[in-house]
Tab-separated table of N, CA and C in Angstrom:
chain	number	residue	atom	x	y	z
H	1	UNK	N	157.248	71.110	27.458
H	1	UNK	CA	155.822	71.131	27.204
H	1	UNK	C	155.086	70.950	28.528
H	2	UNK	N	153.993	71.550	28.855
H	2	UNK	CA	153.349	71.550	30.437
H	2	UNK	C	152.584	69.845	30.132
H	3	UNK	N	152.812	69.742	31.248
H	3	UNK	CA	152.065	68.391	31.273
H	3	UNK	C	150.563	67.880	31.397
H	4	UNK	N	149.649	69.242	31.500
H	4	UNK	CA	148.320	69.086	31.448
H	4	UNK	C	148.131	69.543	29.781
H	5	UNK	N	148.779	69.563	28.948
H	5	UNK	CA	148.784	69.393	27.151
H	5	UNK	C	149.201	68.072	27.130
H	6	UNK	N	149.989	67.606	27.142
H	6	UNK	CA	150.298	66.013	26.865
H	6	UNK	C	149.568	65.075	27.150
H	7	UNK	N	148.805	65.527	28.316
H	7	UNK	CA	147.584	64.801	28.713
H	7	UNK	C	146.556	64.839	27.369
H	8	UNK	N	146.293	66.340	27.217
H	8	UNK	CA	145.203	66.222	26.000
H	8	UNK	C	145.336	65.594	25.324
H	9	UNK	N	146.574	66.172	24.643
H	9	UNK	CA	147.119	65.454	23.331
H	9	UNK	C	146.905	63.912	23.251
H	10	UNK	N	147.902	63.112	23.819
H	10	UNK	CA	147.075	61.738	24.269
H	10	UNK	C	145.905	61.382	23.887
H	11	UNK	N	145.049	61.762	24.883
H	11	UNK	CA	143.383	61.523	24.851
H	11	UNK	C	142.586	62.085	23.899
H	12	UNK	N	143.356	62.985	22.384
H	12	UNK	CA	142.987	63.509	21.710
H	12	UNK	C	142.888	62.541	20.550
H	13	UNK	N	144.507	61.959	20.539
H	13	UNK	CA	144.799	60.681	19.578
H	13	UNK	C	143.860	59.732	19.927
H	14	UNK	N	143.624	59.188	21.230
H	14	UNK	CA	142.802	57.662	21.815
H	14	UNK	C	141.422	58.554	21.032
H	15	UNK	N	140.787	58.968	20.881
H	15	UNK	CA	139.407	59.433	20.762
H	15	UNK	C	139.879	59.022	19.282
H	16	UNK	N	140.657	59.630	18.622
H	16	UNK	CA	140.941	59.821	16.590
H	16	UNK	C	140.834	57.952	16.715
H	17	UNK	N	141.823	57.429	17.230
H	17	UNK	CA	141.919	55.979	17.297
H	17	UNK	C	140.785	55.482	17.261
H	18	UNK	N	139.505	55.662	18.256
H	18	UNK	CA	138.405	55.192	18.969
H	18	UNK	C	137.531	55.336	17.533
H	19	UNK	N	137.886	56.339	16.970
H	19	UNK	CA	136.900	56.543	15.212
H	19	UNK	C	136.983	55.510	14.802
H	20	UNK	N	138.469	55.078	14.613
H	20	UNK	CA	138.508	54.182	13.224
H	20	UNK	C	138.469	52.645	13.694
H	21	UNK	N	138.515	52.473	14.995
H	21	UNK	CA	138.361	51.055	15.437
H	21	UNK	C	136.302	50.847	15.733
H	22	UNK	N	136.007	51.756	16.239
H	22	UNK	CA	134.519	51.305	16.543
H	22	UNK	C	133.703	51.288	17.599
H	23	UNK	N	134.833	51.097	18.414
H	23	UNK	CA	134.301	50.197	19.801
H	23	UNK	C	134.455	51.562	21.004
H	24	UNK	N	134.405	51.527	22.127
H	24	UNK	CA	134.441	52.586	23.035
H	24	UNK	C	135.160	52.268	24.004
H	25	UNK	N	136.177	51.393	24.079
H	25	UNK	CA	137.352	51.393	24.756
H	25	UNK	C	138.420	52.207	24.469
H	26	UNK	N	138.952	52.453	23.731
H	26	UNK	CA	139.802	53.710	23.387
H	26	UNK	C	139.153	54.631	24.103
H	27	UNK	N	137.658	55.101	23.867
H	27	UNK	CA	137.091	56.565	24.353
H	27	UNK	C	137.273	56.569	25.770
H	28	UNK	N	136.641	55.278	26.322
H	28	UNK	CA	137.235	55.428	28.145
H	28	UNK	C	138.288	55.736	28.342
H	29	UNK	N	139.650	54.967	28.253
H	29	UNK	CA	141.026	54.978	28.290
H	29	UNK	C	141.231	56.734	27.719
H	30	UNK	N	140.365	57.216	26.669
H	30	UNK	CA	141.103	58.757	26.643
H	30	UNK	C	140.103	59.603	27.557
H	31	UNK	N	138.995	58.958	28.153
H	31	UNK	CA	138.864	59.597	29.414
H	31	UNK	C	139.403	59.727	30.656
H	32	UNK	N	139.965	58.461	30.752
H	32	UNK	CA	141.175	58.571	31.596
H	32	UNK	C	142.043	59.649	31.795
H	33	UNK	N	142.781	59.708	30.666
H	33	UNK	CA	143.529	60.799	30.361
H	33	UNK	C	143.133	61.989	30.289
H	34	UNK	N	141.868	62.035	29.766
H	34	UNK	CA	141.452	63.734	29.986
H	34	UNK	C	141.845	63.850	31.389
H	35	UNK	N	140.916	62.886	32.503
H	35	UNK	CA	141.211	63.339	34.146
H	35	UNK	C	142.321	63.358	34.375
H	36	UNK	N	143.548	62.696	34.257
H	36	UNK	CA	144.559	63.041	34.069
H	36	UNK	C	145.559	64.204	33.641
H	37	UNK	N	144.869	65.322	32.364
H	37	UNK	CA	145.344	66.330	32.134
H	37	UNK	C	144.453	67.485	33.118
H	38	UNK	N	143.111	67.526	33.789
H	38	UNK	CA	142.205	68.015	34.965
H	38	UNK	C	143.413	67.675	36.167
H	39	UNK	N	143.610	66.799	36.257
H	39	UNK	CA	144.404	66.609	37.368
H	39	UNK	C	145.917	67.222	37.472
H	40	UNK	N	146.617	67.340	36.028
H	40	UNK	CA	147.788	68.392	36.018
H	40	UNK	C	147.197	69.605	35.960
H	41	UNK	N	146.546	70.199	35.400
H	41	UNK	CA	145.367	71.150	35.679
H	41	UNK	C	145.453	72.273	36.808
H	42	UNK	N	145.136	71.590	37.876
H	42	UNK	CA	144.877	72.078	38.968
H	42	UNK	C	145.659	71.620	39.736
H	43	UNK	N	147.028	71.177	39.294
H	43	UNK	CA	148.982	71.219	39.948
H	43	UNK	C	149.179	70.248	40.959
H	44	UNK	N	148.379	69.203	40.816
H	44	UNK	CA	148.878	67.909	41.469
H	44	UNK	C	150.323	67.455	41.046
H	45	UNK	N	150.577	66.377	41.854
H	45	UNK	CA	152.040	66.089	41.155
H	45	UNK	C	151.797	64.775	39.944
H	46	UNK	N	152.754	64.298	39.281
H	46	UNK	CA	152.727	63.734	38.230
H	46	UNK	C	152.326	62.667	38.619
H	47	UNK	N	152.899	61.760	40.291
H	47	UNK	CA	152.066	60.209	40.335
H	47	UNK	C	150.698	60.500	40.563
H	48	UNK	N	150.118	61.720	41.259
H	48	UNK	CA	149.052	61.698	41.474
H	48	UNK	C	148.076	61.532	39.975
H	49	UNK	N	148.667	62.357	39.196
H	49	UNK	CA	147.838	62.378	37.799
H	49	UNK	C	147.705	60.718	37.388
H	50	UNK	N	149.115	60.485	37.276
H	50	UNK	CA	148.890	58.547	37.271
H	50	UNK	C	147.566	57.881	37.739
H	51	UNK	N	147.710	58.477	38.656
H	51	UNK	CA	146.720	57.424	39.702
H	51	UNK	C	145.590	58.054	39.297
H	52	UNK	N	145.039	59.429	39.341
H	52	UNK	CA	143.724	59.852	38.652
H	52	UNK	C	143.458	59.045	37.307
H	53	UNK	N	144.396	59.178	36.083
H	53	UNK	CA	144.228	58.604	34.654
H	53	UNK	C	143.829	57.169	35.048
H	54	UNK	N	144.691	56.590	35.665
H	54	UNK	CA	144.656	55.268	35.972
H	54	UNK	C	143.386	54.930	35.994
H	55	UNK	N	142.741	55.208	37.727
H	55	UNK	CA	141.379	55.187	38.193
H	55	UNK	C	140.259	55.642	37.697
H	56	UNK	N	140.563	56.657	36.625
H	56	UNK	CA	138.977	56.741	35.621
H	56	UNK	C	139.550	55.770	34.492
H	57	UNK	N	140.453	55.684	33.541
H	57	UNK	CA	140.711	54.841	33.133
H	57	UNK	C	140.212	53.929	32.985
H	58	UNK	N	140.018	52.989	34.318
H	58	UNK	CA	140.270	51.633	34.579
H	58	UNK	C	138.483	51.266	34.821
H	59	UNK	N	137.907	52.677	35.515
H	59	UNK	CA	136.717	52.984	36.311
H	59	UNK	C	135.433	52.494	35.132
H	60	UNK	N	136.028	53.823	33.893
H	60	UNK	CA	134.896	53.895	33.154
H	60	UNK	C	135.359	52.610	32.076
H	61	UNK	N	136.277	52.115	31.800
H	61	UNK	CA	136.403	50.575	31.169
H	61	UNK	C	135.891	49.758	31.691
H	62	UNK	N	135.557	49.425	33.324
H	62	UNK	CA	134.696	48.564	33.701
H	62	UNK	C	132.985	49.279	33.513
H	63	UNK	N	132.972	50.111	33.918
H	63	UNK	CA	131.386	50.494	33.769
H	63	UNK	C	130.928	49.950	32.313
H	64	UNK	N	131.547	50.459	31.099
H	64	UNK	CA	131.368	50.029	30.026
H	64	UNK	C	131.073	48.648	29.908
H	65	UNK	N	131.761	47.905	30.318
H	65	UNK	CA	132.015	46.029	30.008
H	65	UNK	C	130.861	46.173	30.704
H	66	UNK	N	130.291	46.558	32.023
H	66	UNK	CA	128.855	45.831	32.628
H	66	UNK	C	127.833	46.397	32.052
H	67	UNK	N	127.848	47.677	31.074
H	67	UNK	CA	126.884	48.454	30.456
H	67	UNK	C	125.893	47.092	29.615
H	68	UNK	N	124.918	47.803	29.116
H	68	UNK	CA	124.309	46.938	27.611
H	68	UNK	C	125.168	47.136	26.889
H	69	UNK	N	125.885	48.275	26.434
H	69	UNK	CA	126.677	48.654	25.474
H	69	UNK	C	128.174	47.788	25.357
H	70	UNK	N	128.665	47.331	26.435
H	70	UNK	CA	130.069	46.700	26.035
H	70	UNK	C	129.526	45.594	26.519
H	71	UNK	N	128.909	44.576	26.511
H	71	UNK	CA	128.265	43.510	26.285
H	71	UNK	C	128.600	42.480	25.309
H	72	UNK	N	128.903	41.553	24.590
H	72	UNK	CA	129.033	40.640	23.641
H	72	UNK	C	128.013	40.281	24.040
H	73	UNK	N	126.923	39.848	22.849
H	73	UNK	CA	126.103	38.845	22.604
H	73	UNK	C	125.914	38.196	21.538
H	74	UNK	N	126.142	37.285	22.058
H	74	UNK	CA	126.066	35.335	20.746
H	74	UNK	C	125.000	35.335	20.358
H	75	UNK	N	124.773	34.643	19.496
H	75	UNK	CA	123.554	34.878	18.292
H	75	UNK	C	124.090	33.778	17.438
H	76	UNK	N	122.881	32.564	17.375
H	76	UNK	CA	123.486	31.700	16.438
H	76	UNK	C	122.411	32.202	15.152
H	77	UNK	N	124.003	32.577	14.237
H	77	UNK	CA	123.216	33.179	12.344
H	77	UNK	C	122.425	32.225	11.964
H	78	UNK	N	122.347	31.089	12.445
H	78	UNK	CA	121.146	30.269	11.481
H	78	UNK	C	119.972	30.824	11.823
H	79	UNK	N	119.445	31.124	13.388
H	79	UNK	CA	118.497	31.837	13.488
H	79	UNK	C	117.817	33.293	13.271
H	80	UNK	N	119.029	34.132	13.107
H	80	UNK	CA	119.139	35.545	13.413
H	80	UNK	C	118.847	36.132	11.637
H	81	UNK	N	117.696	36.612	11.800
H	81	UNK	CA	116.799	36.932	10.330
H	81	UNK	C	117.732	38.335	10.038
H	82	UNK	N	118.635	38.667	11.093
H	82	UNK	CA	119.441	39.956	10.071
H	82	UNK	C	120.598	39.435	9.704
H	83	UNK	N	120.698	38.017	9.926
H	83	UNK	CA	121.867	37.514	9.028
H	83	UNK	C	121.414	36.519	7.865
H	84	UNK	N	120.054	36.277	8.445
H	84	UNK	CA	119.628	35.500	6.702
H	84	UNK	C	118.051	35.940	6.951
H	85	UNK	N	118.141	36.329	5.496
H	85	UNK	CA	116.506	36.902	5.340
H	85	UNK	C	115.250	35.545	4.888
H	86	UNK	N	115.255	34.042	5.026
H	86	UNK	CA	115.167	33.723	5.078
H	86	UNK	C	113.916	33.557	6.233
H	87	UNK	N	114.745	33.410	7.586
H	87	UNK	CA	114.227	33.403	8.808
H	87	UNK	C	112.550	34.369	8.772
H	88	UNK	N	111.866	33.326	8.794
H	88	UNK	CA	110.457	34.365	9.077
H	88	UNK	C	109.592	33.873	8.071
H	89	UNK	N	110.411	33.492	6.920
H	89	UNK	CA	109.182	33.621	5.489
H	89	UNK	C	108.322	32.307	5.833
H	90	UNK	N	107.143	32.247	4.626
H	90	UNK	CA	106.211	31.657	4.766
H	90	UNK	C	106.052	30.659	3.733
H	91	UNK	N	106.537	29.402	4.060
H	91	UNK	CA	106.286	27.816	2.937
H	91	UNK	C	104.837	27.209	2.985
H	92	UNK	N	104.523	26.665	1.674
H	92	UNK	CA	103.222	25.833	1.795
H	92	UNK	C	103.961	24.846	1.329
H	93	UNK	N	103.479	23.179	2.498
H	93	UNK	CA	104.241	22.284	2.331
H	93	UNK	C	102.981	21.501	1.980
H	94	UNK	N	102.692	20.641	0.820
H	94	UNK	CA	101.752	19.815	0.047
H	94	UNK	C	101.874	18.349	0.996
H	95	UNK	N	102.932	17.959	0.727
H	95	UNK	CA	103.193	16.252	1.380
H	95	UNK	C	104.522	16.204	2.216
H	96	UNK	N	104.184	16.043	3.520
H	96	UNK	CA	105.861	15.298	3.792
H	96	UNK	C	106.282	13.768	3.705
H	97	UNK	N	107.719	13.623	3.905
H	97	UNK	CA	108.134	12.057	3.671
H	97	UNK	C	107.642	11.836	4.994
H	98	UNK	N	108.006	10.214	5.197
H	98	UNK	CA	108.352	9.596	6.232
H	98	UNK	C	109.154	10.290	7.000
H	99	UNK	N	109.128	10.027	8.284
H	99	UNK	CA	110.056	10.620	9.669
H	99	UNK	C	111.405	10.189	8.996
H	100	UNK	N	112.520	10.800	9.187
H	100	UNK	CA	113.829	10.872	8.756
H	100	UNK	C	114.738	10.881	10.412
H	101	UNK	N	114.983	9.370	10.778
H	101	UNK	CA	115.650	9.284	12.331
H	101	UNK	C	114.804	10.242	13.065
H	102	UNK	N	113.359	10.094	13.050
H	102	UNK	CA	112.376	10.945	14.267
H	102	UNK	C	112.035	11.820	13.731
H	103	UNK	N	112.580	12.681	12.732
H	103	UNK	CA	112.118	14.148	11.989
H	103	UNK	C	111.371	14.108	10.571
H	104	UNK	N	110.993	14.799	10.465
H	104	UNK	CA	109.673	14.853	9.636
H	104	UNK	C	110.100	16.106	8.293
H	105	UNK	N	110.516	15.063	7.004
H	105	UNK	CA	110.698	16.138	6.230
H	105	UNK	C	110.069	15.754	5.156
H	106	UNK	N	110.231	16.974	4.116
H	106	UNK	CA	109.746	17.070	2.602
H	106	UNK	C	110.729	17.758	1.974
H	107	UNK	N	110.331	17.638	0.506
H	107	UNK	CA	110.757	18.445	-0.258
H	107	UNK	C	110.330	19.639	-0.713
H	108	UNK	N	110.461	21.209	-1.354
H	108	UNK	CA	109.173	22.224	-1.693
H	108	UNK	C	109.799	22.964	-2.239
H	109	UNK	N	109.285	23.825	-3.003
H	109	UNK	CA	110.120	24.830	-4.161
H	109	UNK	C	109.607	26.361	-3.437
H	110	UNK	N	110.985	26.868	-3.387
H	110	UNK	CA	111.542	27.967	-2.367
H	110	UNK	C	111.937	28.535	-3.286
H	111	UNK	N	112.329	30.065	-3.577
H	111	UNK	CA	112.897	31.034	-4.354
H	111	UNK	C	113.555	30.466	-5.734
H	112	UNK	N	112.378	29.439	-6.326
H	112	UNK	CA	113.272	29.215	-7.280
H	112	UNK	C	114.087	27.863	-7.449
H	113	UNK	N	114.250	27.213	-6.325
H	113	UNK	CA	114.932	26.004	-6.384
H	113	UNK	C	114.159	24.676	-5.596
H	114	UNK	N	114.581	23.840	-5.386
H	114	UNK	CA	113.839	22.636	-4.069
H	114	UNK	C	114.884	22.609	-3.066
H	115	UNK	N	114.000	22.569	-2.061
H	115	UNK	CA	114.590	22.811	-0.715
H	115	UNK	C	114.490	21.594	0.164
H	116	UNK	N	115.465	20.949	0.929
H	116	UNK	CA	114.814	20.170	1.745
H	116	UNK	C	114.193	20.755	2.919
H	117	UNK	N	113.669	20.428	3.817
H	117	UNK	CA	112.626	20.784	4.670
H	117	UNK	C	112.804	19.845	6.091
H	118	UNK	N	112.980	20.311	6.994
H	118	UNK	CA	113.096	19.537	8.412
H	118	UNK	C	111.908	20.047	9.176
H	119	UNK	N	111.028	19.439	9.780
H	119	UNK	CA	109.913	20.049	11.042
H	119	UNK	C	110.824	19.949	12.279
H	120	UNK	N	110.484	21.519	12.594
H	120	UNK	CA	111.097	21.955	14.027
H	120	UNK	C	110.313	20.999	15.103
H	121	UNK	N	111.528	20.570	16.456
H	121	UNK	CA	110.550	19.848	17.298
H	121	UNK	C	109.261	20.615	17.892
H	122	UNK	N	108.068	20.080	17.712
H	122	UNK	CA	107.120	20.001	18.896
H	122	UNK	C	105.761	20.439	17.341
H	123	UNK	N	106.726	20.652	16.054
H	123	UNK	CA	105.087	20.308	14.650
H	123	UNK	C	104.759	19.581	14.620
H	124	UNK	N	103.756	19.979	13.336
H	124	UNK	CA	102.896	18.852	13.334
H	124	UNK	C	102.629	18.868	11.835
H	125	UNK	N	103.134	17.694	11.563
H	125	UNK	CA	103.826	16.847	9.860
H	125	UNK	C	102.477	16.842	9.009
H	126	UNK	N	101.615	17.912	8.668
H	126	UNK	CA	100.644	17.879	8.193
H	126	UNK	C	100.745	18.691	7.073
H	127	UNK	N	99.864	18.562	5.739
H	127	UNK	CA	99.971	19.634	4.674
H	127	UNK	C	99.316	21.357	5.252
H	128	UNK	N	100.193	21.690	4.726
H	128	UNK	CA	99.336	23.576	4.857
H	128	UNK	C	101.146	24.481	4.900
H	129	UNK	N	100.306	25.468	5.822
H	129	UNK	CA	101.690	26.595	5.725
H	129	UNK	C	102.393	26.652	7.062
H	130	UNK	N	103.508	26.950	6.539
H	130	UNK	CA	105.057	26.743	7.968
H	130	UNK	C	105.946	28.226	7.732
H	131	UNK	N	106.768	28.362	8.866
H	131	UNK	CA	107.296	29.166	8.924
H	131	UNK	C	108.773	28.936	8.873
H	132	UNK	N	109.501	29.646	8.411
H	132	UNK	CA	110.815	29.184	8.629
H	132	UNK	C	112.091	29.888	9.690
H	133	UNK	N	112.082	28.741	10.703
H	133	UNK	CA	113.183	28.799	11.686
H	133	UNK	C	114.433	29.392	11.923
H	134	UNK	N	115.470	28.466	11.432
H	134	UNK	CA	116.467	28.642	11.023
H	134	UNK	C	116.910	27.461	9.737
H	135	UNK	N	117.945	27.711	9.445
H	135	UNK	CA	119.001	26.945	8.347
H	135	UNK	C	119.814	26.090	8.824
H	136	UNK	N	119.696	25.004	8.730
H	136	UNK	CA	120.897	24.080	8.809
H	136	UNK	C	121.484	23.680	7.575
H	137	UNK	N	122.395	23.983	7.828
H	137	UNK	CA	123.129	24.078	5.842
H	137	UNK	C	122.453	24.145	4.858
H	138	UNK	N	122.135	23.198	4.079
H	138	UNK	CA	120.500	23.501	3.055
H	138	UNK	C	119.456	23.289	3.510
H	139	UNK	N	119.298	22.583	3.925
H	139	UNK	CA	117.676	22.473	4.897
H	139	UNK	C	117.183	24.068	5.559
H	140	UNK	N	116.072	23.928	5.232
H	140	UNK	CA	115.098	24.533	6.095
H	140	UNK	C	114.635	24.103	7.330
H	141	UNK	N	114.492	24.732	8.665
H	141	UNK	CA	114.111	24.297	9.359
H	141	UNK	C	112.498	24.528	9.892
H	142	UNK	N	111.627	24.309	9.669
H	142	UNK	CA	110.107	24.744	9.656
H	142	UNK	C	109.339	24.807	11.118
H	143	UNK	N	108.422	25.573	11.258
H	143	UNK	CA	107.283	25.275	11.936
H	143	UNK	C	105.773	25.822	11.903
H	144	UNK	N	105.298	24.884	12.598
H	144	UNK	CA	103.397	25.366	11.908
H	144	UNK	C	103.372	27.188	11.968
H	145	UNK	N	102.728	27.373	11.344
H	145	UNK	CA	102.340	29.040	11.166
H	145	UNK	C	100.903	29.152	11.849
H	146	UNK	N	100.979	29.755	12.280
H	146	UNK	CA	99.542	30.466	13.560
H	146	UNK	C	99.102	31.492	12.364
């Protein structure tokens, strides 16, 4: 079999692979290999192709990781309103308790049930309408609404 097909072939599978996983590391790595089958191509010898696959390979896997795109970013779900729809809505709080160890809560009826209620630091523990923060396990976490 010529060795600028095996190249394809390869980088044909990493791309099919790259479908069903998600991510775009496979797709670099079978760009690699495409340059690699370019590089048998036009009748280099076989380490040279190595070293081409290798070096885009390796090239466009780092470009990726420094991209926006291959990036990880943390996100704590208590805050993040596309992991709880929660985040954003709008409470009217009547009375709060006493400070609870410095924090300022109540009780208030939320979708149906009673909720406890924590004031985010820097509110202000007064009756009217709040917004909601994030979640700490059942609690709500609140703050004044502008």
């Amino acid at each position: 079999m010529m060795e600028w097909l095996v190249w394809f072939v390869l980088a044909g599978i990493l791309v099919i692979f790259e479908i069903f996983t998600g991510t775009f590391y496979l797709l670099m790595i079978g760009l690699g290999f495409a340059a690699g089958g370019l590089a048998a191509l036009s009748g280099v010898s076989t380490a040279a192709q190595l070293i081409v696959a290798a070096i885009v390979g390796a090239g466009s896997t780092y470009a990726l990781r420094k991209s926006k795109i291959g990036r990880f970013h943390k996100t704590d779900a208590a805050r993040d309103p596309n992991v709880n729809i929660d985040i954003g809505a709008i409470l009217t709080i009547e009375r709060w308790n006493d400070s609870e160890n410095g924090m300022a809560t109540a009780r208030v009826m939320y979708r149906g049930a009673m909720w406890d209620v924590l004031l985010a630091h820097g509110g202000t523990a007064k009756p009217g309408r709040f917004i909601i923060q994030e979640m700490r396990g059942s609690r709500l976490v609140v703050s004044n609404h502008h």
